[in-house]
Amino acid sequence: TLRIGGFSPKQTFILERWDTFKTSGQLVGIEECKSSVNGFLQIPVASLRTDLAIKVKPAAGGNGSRPGH
């Protein structure tokens, strides 16, 4: 599990998972994740065999970041 802080508490985010090992990069999954009351995202990551990039975007209707971050 990957834990990342600095997000607005209790907000929903869209996570895009990208396989960066492939030459052109490839989107391999999209999911939603909700931040904790302390502004952390808990992102499950299982059995990495190559590189992986995760793009975090606010879900519709919010910016998801705390002021000053």
PDB file of N, CA, C and O in Angstrom:
ATOM      1  N   THR A   1       0.847  -1.186   0.000  1.00  0.00           N
ATOM      2  CA  THR A   1       0.000   0.000   0.000  1.00  0.00           C
ATOM      3  C   THR A   1       0.884   1.238   0.000  1.00  0.00           C
ATOM      4  O   THR A   1       1.841   1.336   0.760  1.00  0.00           O
ATOM      5  N   LEU A   2       0.537   2.182  -0.841  1.00  0.00           N
ATOM      6  CA  LEU A   2       1.233   3.456  -0.944  1.00  0.00           C
ATOM      7  C   LEU A   2       0.401   4.496  -0.204  1.00  0.00           C
ATOM      8  O   LEU A   2      -0.806   4.604  -0.427  1.00  0.00           O
ATOM      9  N   ARG A   3       1.020   5.243   0.687  1.00  0.00           N
ATOM     10  CA  ARG A   3       0.310   6.254   1.488  1.00  0.00           C
ATOM     11  C   ARG A   3       0.880   7.624   1.151  1.00  0.00           C
ATOM     12  O   ARG A   3       2.074   7.873   1.336  1.00  0.00           O
ATOM     13  N   ILE A   4       0.028   8.524   0.659  1.00  0.00           N
ATOM     14  CA  ILE A   4       0.449   9.861   0.236  1.00  0.00           C
ATOM     15  C   ILE A   4      -0.406  10.903   0.951  1.00  0.00           C
ATOM     16  O   ILE A   4      -1.630  10.809   0.949  1.00  0.00           O
ATOM     17  N   GLY A   5       0.222  11.910   1.543  1.00  0.00           N
ATOM     18  CA  GLY A   5      -0.498  12.952   2.273  1.00  0.00           C
ATOM     19  C   GLY A   5      -0.551  14.269   1.508  1.00  0.00           C
ATOM     20  O   GLY A   5      -0.005  14.410   0.423  1.00  0.00           O
ATOM     21  N   GLY A   6      -1.215  15.238   2.116  1.00  0.00           N
ATOM     22  CA  GLY A   6      -1.285  16.584   1.566  1.00  0.00           C
ATOM     23  C   GLY A   6      -2.566  16.876   0.805  1.00  0.00           C
ATOM     24  O   GLY A   6      -2.672  17.905   0.140  1.00  0.00           O
ATOM     25  N   PHE A   7      -3.536  15.997   0.899  1.00  0.00           N
ATOM     26  CA  PHE A   7      -4.801  16.190   0.195  1.00  0.00           C
ATOM     27  C   PHE A   7      -5.875  16.702   1.154  1.00  0.00           C
ATOM     28  O   PHE A   7      -5.759  16.540   2.362  1.00  0.00           O
ATOM     29  N   SER A   8      -6.910  17.299   0.595  1.00  0.00           N
ATOM     30  CA  SER A   8      -8.041  17.726   1.416  1.00  0.00           C
ATOM     31  C   SER A   8      -8.688  16.495   2.039  1.00  0.00           C
ATOM     32  O   SER A   8      -8.819  15.462   1.383  1.00  0.00           O
ATOM     33  N   PRO A   9      -9.080  16.614   3.300  1.00  0.00           N
ATOM     34  CA  PRO A   9      -9.705  15.476   3.981  1.00  0.00           C
ATOM     35  C   PRO A   9     -11.041  15.071   3.363  1.00  0.00           C
ATOM     36  O   PRO A   9     -11.801  15.918   2.894  1.00  0.00           O
ATOM     37  N   LYS A  10     -11.295  13.763   3.381  1.00  0.00           N
ATOM     38  CA  LYS A  10     -12.585  13.189   2.995  1.00  0.00           C
ATOM     39  C   LYS A  10     -13.048  13.629   1.607  1.00  0.00           C
ATOM     40  O   LYS A  10     -14.216  13.914   1.403  1.00  0.00           O
ATOM     41  N   GLN A  11     -12.115  13.682   0.656  1.00  0.00           N
ATOM     42  CA  GLN A  11     -12.444  14.034  -0.724  1.00  0.00           C
ATOM     43  C   GLN A  11     -12.229  12.817  -1.615  1.00  0.00           C
ATOM     44  O   GLN A  11     -11.412  11.947  -1.320  1.00  0.00           O
ATOM     45  N   THR A  12     -12.943  12.760  -2.716  1.00  0.00           N
ATOM     46  CA  THR A  12     -12.806  11.663  -3.661  1.00  0.00           C
ATOM     47  C   THR A  12     -11.872  12.069  -4.788  1.00  0.00           C
ATOM     48  O   THR A  12     -11.965  13.185  -5.308  1.00  0.00           O
ATOM     49  N   PHE A  13     -10.986  11.159  -5.154  1.00  0.00           N
ATOM     50  CA  PHE A  13     -10.010  11.387  -6.206  1.00  0.00           C
ATOM     51  C   PHE A  13     -10.095  10.275  -7.242  1.00  0.00           C
ATOM     52  O   PHE A  13     -10.489   9.158  -6.930  1.00  0.00           O
ATOM     53  N   ILE A  14      -9.711  10.597  -8.458  1.00  0.00           N
ATOM     54  CA  ILE A  14      -9.610   9.623  -9.530  1.00  0.00           C
ATOM     55  C   ILE A  14      -8.137   9.245  -9.668  1.00  0.00           C
ATOM     56  O   ILE A  14      -7.277  10.128  -9.773  1.00  0.00           O
ATOM     57  N   LEU A  15      -7.846   7.962  -9.643  1.00  0.00           N
ATOM     58  CA  LEU A  15      -6.480   7.463  -9.800  1.00  0.00           C
ATOM     59  C   LEU A  15      -6.358   6.806 -11.171  1.00  0.00           C
ATOM     60  O   LEU A  15      -7.126   5.914 -11.501  1.00  0.00           O
ATOM     61  N   GLU A  16      -5.397   7.273 -11.959  1.00  0.00           N
ATOM     62  CA  GLU A  16      -5.068   6.628 -13.225  1.00  0.00           C
ATOM     63  C   GLU A  16      -3.769   5.862 -13.024  1.00  0.00           C
ATOM     64  O   GLU A  16      -2.784   6.436 -12.578  1.00  0.00           O
ATOM     65  N   ARG A  17      -3.763   4.601 -13.353  1.00  0.00           N
ATOM     66  CA  ARG A  17      -2.551   3.778 -13.253  1.00  0.00           C
ATOM     67  C   ARG A  17      -1.982   3.602 -14.651  1.00  0.00           C
ATOM     68  O   ARG A  17      -2.685   3.184 -15.566  1.00  0.00           O
ATOM     69  N   TRP A  18      -0.687   3.938 -14.794  1.00  0.00           N
ATOM     70  CA  TRP A  18      -0.008   3.883 -16.081  1.00  0.00           C
ATOM     71  C   TRP A  18       1.168   2.922 -16.012  1.00  0.00           C
ATOM     72  O   TRP A  18       1.951   2.957 -15.063  1.00  0.00           O
ATOM     73  N   ASP A  19       1.292   2.075 -17.027  1.00  0.00           N
ATOM     74  CA  ASP A  19       2.446   1.197 -17.166  1.00  0.00           C
ATOM     75  C   ASP A  19       3.513   1.978 -17.935  1.00  0.00           C
ATOM     76  O   ASP A  19       3.402   2.162 -19.140  1.00  0.00           O
ATOM     77  N   THR A  20       4.524   2.457 -17.257  1.00  0.00           N
ATOM     78  CA  THR A  20       5.568   3.269 -17.886  1.00  0.00           C
ATOM     79  C   THR A  20       6.669   2.413 -18.493  1.00  0.00           C
ATOM     80  O   THR A  20       7.569   2.921 -19.140  1.00  0.00           O
ATOM     81  N   PHE A  21       6.599   1.114 -18.295  1.00  0.00           N
ATOM     82  CA  PHE A  21       7.598   0.209 -18.842  1.00  0.00           C
ATOM     83  C   PHE A  21       7.446   0.070 -20.353  1.00  0.00           C
ATOM     84  O   PHE A  21       8.411  -0.097 -21.074  1.00  0.00           O
ATOM     85  N   LYS A  22       6.234   0.181 -20.834  1.00  0.00           N
ATOM     86  CA  LYS A  22       5.983   0.120 -22.272  1.00  0.00           C
ATOM     87  C   LYS A  22       6.462   1.416 -22.922  1.00  0.00           C
ATOM     88  O   LYS A  22       6.399   2.479 -22.333  1.00  0.00           O
ATOM     89  N   THR A  23       6.932   1.328 -24.144  1.00  0.00           N
ATOM     90  CA  THR A  23       7.526   2.471 -24.840  1.00  0.00           C
ATOM     91  C   THR A  23       6.588   3.669 -24.892  1.00  0.00           C
ATOM     92  O   THR A  23       6.978   4.790 -24.625  1.00  0.00           O
ATOM     93  N   SER A  24       5.335   3.447 -25.229  1.00  0.00           N
ATOM     94  CA  SER A  24       4.394   4.559 -25.367  1.00  0.00           C
ATOM     95  C   SER A  24       3.653   4.866 -24.076  1.00  0.00           C
ATOM     96  O   SER A  24       2.880   5.809 -24.024  1.00  0.00           O
ATOM     97  N   GLY A  25       3.865   4.086 -23.050  1.00  0.00           N
ATOM     98  CA  GLY A  25       3.075   4.240 -21.827  1.00  0.00           C
ATOM     99  C   GLY A  25       1.670   3.747 -22.100  1.00  0.00           C
ATOM    100  O   GLY A  25       1.176   3.858 -23.214  1.00  0.00           O
ATOM    101  N   GLN A  26       1.052   3.167 -21.141  1.00  0.00           N
ATOM    102  CA  GLN A  26      -0.278   2.624 -21.358  1.00  0.00           C
ATOM    103  C   GLN A  26      -1.104   2.763 -20.095  1.00  0.00           C
ATOM    104  O   GLN A  26      -0.663   2.388 -19.007  1.00  0.00           O
ATOM    105  N   LEU A  27      -2.290   3.317 -20.250  1.00  0.00           N
ATOM    106  CA  LEU A  27      -3.236   3.408 -19.147  1.00  0.00           C
ATOM    107  C   LEU A  27      -3.742   1.994 -18.859  1.00  0.00           C
ATOM    108  O   LEU A  27      -4.267   1.327 -19.744  1.00  0.00           O
ATOM    109  N   VAL A  28      -3.536   1.527 -17.631  1.00  0.00           N
ATOM    110  CA  VAL A  28      -3.920   0.155 -17.299  1.00  0.00           C
ATOM    111  C   VAL A  28      -5.076   0.082 -16.299  1.00  0.00           C
ATOM    112  O   VAL A  28      -5.579  -0.999 -16.034  1.00  0.00           O
ATOM    113  N   GLY A  29      -5.500   1.225 -15.758  1.00  0.00           N
ATOM    114  CA  GLY A  29      -6.626   1.186 -14.833  1.00  0.00           C
ATOM    115  C   GLY A  29      -7.009   2.555 -14.325  1.00  0.00           C
ATOM    116  O   GLY A  29      -6.179   3.452 -14.238  1.00  0.00           O
ATOM    117  N   ILE A  30      -8.285   2.697 -14.027  1.00  0.00           N
ATOM    118  CA  ILE A  30      -8.830   3.927 -13.430  1.00  0.00           C
ATOM    119  C   ILE A  30      -9.698   3.500 -12.256  1.00  0.00           C
ATOM    120  O   ILE A  30     -10.483   2.560 -12.372  1.00  0.00           O
ATOM    121  N   GLU A  31      -9.532   4.196 -11.133  1.00  0.00           N
ATOM    122  CA  GLU A  31     -10.334   3.873  -9.950  1.00  0.00           C
ATOM    123  C   GLU A  31     -10.537   5.131  -9.109  1.00  0.00           C
ATOM    124  O   GLU A  31      -9.874   6.135  -9.317  1.00  0.00           O
ATOM    125  N   GLU A  32     -11.462   5.055  -8.176  1.00  0.00           N
ATOM    126  CA  GLU A  32     -11.689   6.149  -7.232  1.00  0.00           C
ATOM    127  C   GLU A  32     -11.053   5.807  -5.894  1.00  0.00           C
ATOM    128  O   GLU A  32     -10.965   4.636  -5.514  1.00  0.00           O
ATOM    129  N   CYS A  33     -10.624   6.853  -5.192  1.00  0.00           N
ATOM    130  CA  CYS A  33     -10.027   6.692  -3.871  1.00  0.00           C
ATOM    131  C   CYS A  33     -10.450   7.894  -3.033  1.00  0.00           C
ATOM    132  O   CYS A  33     -10.453   9.017  -3.530  1.00  0.00           O
ATOM    133  N   LYS A  34     -10.812   7.665  -1.783  1.00  0.00           N
ATOM    134  CA  LYS A  34     -11.235   8.750  -0.906  1.00  0.00           C
ATOM    135  C   LYS A  34     -10.144   9.014   0.123  1.00  0.00           C
ATOM    136  O   LYS A  34      -9.589   8.079   0.708  1.00  0.00           O
ATOM    137  N   SER A  35      -9.820  10.283   0.340  1.00  0.00           N
ATOM    138  CA  SER A  35      -8.794  10.640   1.321  1.00  0.00           C
ATOM    139  C   SER A  35      -9.338  10.472   2.739  1.00  0.00           C
ATOM    140  O   SER A  35     -10.538  10.566   2.985  1.00  0.00           O
ATOM    141  N   SER A  36      -8.420  10.226   3.656  1.00  0.00           N
ATOM    142  CA  SER A  36      -8.787  10.034   5.060  1.00  0.00           C
ATOM    143  C   SER A  36      -9.112  11.386   5.710  1.00  0.00           C
ATOM    144  O   SER A  36      -8.935  12.443   5.101  1.00  0.00           O
ATOM    145  N   VAL A  37      -9.522  11.361   6.955  1.00  0.00           N
ATOM    146  CA  VAL A  37      -9.811  12.595   7.691  1.00  0.00           C
ATOM    147  C   VAL A  37      -8.555  13.441   7.879  1.00  0.00           C
ATOM    148  O   VAL A  37      -8.642  14.632   8.134  1.00  0.00           O
ATOM    149  N   ASN A  38      -7.371  12.823   7.728  1.00  0.00           N
ATOM    150  CA  ASN A  38      -6.103  13.549   7.849  1.00  0.00           C
ATOM    151  C   ASN A  38      -5.513  13.933   6.496  1.00  0.00           C
ATOM    152  O   ASN A  38      -4.389  14.420   6.426  1.00  0.00           O
ATOM    153  N   GLY A  39      -6.243  13.689   5.403  1.00  0.00           N
ATOM    154  CA  GLY A  39      -5.788  14.079   4.075  1.00  0.00           C
ATOM    155  C   GLY A  39      -4.819  13.118   3.410  1.00  0.00           C
ATOM    156  O   GLY A  39      -4.060  13.505   2.532  1.00  0.00           O
ATOM    157  N   PHE A  40      -4.853  11.842   3.800  1.00  0.00           N
ATOM    158  CA  PHE A  40      -3.984  10.830   3.188  1.00  0.00           C
ATOM    159  C   PHE A  40      -4.775   9.948   2.233  1.00  0.00           C
ATOM    160  O   PHE A  40      -5.932   9.625   2.492  1.00  0.00           O
ATOM    161  N   LEU A  41      -4.125   9.559   1.147  1.00  0.00           N
ATOM    162  CA  LEU A  41      -4.675   8.557   0.243  1.00  0.00           C
ATOM    163  C   LEU A  41      -3.958   7.243   0.514  1.00  0.00           C
ATOM    164  O   LEU A  41      -2.736   7.221   0.653  1.00  0.00           O
ATOM    165  N   GLN A  42      -4.699   6.178   0.601  1.00  0.00           N
ATOM    166  CA  GLN A  42      -4.149   4.827   0.736  1.00  0.00           C
ATOM    167  C   GLN A  42      -4.382   4.139  -0.609  1.00  0.00           C
ATOM    168  O   GLN A  42      -5.518   3.840  -0.969  1.00  0.00           O
ATOM    169  N   ILE A  43      -3.295   3.900  -1.354  1.00  0.00           N
ATOM    170  CA  ILE A  43      -3.399   3.344  -2.691  1.00  0.00           C
ATOM    171  C   ILE A  43      -2.831   1.924  -2.680  1.00  0.00           C
ATOM    172  O   ILE A  43      -1.629   1.743  -2.473  1.00  0.00           O
ATOM    173  N   PRO A  44      -3.676   0.925  -2.914  1.00  0.00           N
ATOM    174  CA  PRO A  44      -3.185  -0.452  -2.943  1.00  0.00           C
ATOM    175  C   PRO A  44      -2.262  -0.678  -4.149  1.00  0.00           C
ATOM    176  O   PRO A  44      -2.594  -0.278  -5.263  1.00  0.00           O
ATOM    177  N   VAL A  45      -1.116  -1.276  -3.912  1.00  0.00           N
ATOM    178  CA  VAL A  45      -0.176  -1.623  -4.975  1.00  0.00           C
ATOM    179  C   VAL A  45       0.243  -3.073  -4.731  1.00  0.00           C
ATOM    180  O   VAL A  45       0.750  -3.398  -3.666  1.00  0.00           O
ATOM    181  N   ALA A  46       0.019  -3.915  -5.722  1.00  0.00           N
ATOM    182  CA  ALA A  46       0.329  -5.338  -5.554  1.00  0.00           C
ATOM    183  C   ALA A  46       1.296  -5.819  -6.632  1.00  0.00           C
ATOM    184  O   ALA A  46       1.206  -5.414  -7.780  1.00  0.00           O
ATOM    185  N   SER A  47       2.207  -6.647  -6.233  1.00  0.00           N
ATOM    186  CA  SER A  47       3.158  -7.367  -7.095  1.00  0.00           C
ATOM    187  C   SER A  47       3.695  -6.547  -8.269  1.00  0.00           C
ATOM    188  O   SER A  47       3.390  -6.820  -9.414  1.00  0.00           O
ATOM    189  N   LEU A  48       4.481  -5.556  -7.964  1.00  0.00           N
ATOM    190  CA  LEU A  48       5.110  -4.763  -9.016  1.00  0.00           C
ATOM    191  C   LEU A  48       6.195  -5.579  -9.706  1.00  0.00           C
ATOM    192  O   LEU A  48       7.071  -6.139  -9.056  1.00  0.00           O
ATOM    193  N   ARG A  49       6.145  -5.624 -11.015  1.00  0.00           N
ATOM    194  CA  ARG A  49       7.181  -6.301 -11.794  1.00  0.00           C
ATOM    195  C   ARG A  49       7.912  -5.324 -12.697  1.00  0.00           C
ATOM    196  O   ARG A  49       9.003  -5.605 -13.156  1.00  0.00           O
ATOM    197  N   THR A  50       7.274  -4.188 -12.984  1.00  0.00           N
ATOM    198  CA  THR A  50       7.872  -3.131 -13.800  1.00  0.00           C
ATOM    199  C   THR A  50       7.511  -1.798 -13.178  1.00  0.00           C
ATOM    200  O   THR A  50       6.933  -1.742 -12.094  1.00  0.00           O
ATOM    201  N   ASP A  51       7.817  -0.726 -13.883  1.00  0.00           N
ATOM    202  CA  ASP A  51       7.479   0.614 -13.394  1.00  0.00           C
ATOM    203  C   ASP A  51       5.967   0.834 -13.433  1.00  0.00           C
ATOM    204  O   ASP A  51       5.262   0.255 -14.254  1.00  0.00           O
ATOM    205  N   LEU A  52       5.523   1.714 -12.560  1.00  0.00           N
ATOM    206  CA  LEU A  52       4.116   2.084 -12.503  1.00  0.00           C
ATOM    207  C   LEU A  52       4.038   3.552 -12.128  1.00  0.00           C
ATOM    208  O   LEU A  52       4.754   4.004 -11.234  1.00  0.00           O
ATOM    209  N   ALA A  53       3.197   4.295 -12.823  1.00  0.00           N
ATOM    210  CA  ALA A  53       2.936   5.695 -12.474  1.00  0.00           C
ATOM    211  C   ALA A  53       1.466   5.803 -12.096  1.00  0.00           C
ATOM    212  O   ALA A  53       0.617   5.134 -12.683  1.00  0.00           O
ATOM    213  N   ILE A  54       1.191   6.644 -11.110  1.00  0.00           N
ATOM    214  CA  ILE A  54      -0.188   6.873 -10.696  1.00  0.00           C
ATOM    215  C   ILE A  54      -0.455   8.365 -10.752  1.00  0.00           C
ATOM    216  O   ILE A  54       0.233   9.151 -10.111  1.00  0.00           O
ATOM    217  N   LYS A  55      -1.436   8.740 -11.554  1.00  0.00           N
ATOM    218  CA  LYS A  55      -1.852  10.134 -11.663  1.00  0.00           C
ATOM    219  C   LYS A  55      -3.083  10.314 -10.789  1.00  0.00           C
ATOM    220  O   LYS A  55      -4.068   9.583 -10.921  1.00  0.00           O
ATOM    221  N   VAL A  56      -3.034  11.278  -9.889  1.00  0.00           N
ATOM    222  CA  VAL A  56      -4.133  11.541  -8.961  1.00  0.00           C
ATOM    223  C   VAL A  56      -4.816  12.835  -9.381  1.00  0.00           C
ATOM    224  O   VAL A  56      -4.172  13.880  -9.499  1.00  0.00           O
ATOM    225  N   LYS A  57      -6.119  12.752  -9.632  1.00  0.00           N
ATOM    226  CA  LYS A  57      -6.899  13.923 -10.033  1.00  0.00           C
ATOM    227  C   LYS A  57      -8.122  14.037  -9.131  1.00  0.00           C
ATOM    228  O   LYS A  57      -8.676  13.018  -8.731  1.00  0.00           O
ATOM    229  N   PRO A  58      -8.521  15.266  -8.815  1.00  0.00           N
ATOM    230  CA  PRO A  58      -9.758  15.412  -8.043  1.00  0.00           C
ATOM    231  C   PRO A  58     -10.953  14.909  -8.848  1.00  0.00           C
ATOM    232  O   PRO A  58     -10.988  15.069 -10.067  1.00  0.00           O
ATOM    233  N   ALA A  59     -11.880  14.295  -8.172  1.00  0.00           N
ATOM    234  CA  ALA A  59     -13.131  13.902  -8.834  1.00  0.00           C
ATOM    235  C   ALA A  59     -13.909  15.169  -9.175  1.00  0.00           C
ATOM    236  O   ALA A  59     -13.605  16.254  -8.661  1.00  0.00           O
ATOM    237  N   ALA A  60     -14.865  15.063 -10.027  1.00  0.00           N
ATOM    238  CA  ALA A  60     -15.668  16.217 -10.445  1.00  0.00           C
ATOM    239  C   ALA A  60     -16.210  16.973  -9.240  1.00  0.00           C
ATOM    240  O   ALA A  60     -16.657  16.375  -8.275  1.00  0.00           O
ATOM    241  N   GLY A  61     -16.095  18.294  -9.287  1.00  0.00           N
ATOM    242  CA  GLY A  61     -16.682  19.121  -8.254  1.00  0.00           C
ATOM    243  C   GLY A  61     -15.744  19.532  -7.129  1.00  0.00           C
ATOM    244  O   GLY A  61     -16.173  20.128  -6.161  1.00  0.00           O
ATOM    245  N   GLY A  62     -14.458  19.261  -7.233  1.00  0.00           N
ATOM    246  CA  GLY A  62     -13.542  19.666  -6.165  1.00  0.00           C
ATOM    247  C   GLY A  62     -12.127  19.761  -6.684  1.00  0.00           C
ATOM    248  O   GLY A  62     -11.798  19.203  -7.709  1.00  0.00           O
ATOM    249  N   ASN A  63     -11.282  20.512  -5.936  1.00  0.00           N
ATOM    250  CA  ASN A  63      -9.898  20.608  -6.380  1.00  0.00           C
ATOM    251  C   ASN A  63      -9.002  19.651  -5.616  1.00  0.00           C
ATOM    252  O   ASN A  63      -7.907  19.348  -6.042  1.00  0.00           O
ATOM    253  N   GLY A  64      -9.423  19.169  -4.444  1.00  0.00           N
ATOM    254  CA  GLY A  64      -8.735  18.113  -3.749  1.00  0.00           C
ATOM    255  C   GLY A  64      -7.451  18.450  -3.036  1.00  0.00           C
ATOM    256  O   GLY A  64      -6.939  17.650  -2.291  1.00  0.00           O
ATOM    257  N   SER A  65      -6.900  19.623  -3.275  1.00  0.00           N
ATOM    258  CA  SER A  65      -5.639  19.947  -2.598  1.00  0.00           C
ATOM    259  C   SER A  65      -5.890  20.988  -1.529  1.00  0.00           C
ATOM    260  O   SER A  65      -6.834  21.767  -1.606  1.00  0.00           O
ATOM    261  N   ARG A  66      -5.027  20.975  -0.539  1.00  0.00           N
ATOM    262  CA  ARG A  66      -5.139  21.972   0.527  1.00  0.00           C
ATOM    263  C   ARG A  66      -4.525  23.276   0.058  1.00  0.00           C
ATOM    264  O   ARG A  66      -3.563  23.275  -0.706  1.00  0.00           O
ATOM    265  N   PRO A  67      -5.032  24.407   0.514  1.00  0.00           N
ATOM    266  CA  PRO A  67      -4.412  25.690   0.164  1.00  0.00           C
ATOM    267  C   PRO A  67      -2.921  25.682   0.525  1.00  0.00           C
ATOM    268  O   PRO A  67      -2.535  25.209   1.581  1.00  0.00           O
ATOM    269  N   GLY A  68      -2.100  26.152  -0.402  1.00  0.00           N
ATOM    270  CA  GLY A  68      -0.677  26.219  -0.152  1.00  0.00           C
ATOM    271  C   GLY A  68       0.074  24.952  -0.530  1.00  0.00           C
ATOM    272  O   GLY A  68       1.265  24.850  -0.364  1.00  0.00           O
ATOM    273  N   HIS A  69      -0.615  23.944  -1.090  1.00  0.00           N
ATOM    274  CA  HIS A  69       0.041  22.699  -1.505  1.00  0.00           C
ATOM    275  C   HIS A  69      -0.041  22.547  -2.999  1.00  0.00           C
ATOM    276  O   HIS A  69      -0.893  22.964  -3.657  1.00  0.00           O
TER     277      HIS A  69
END
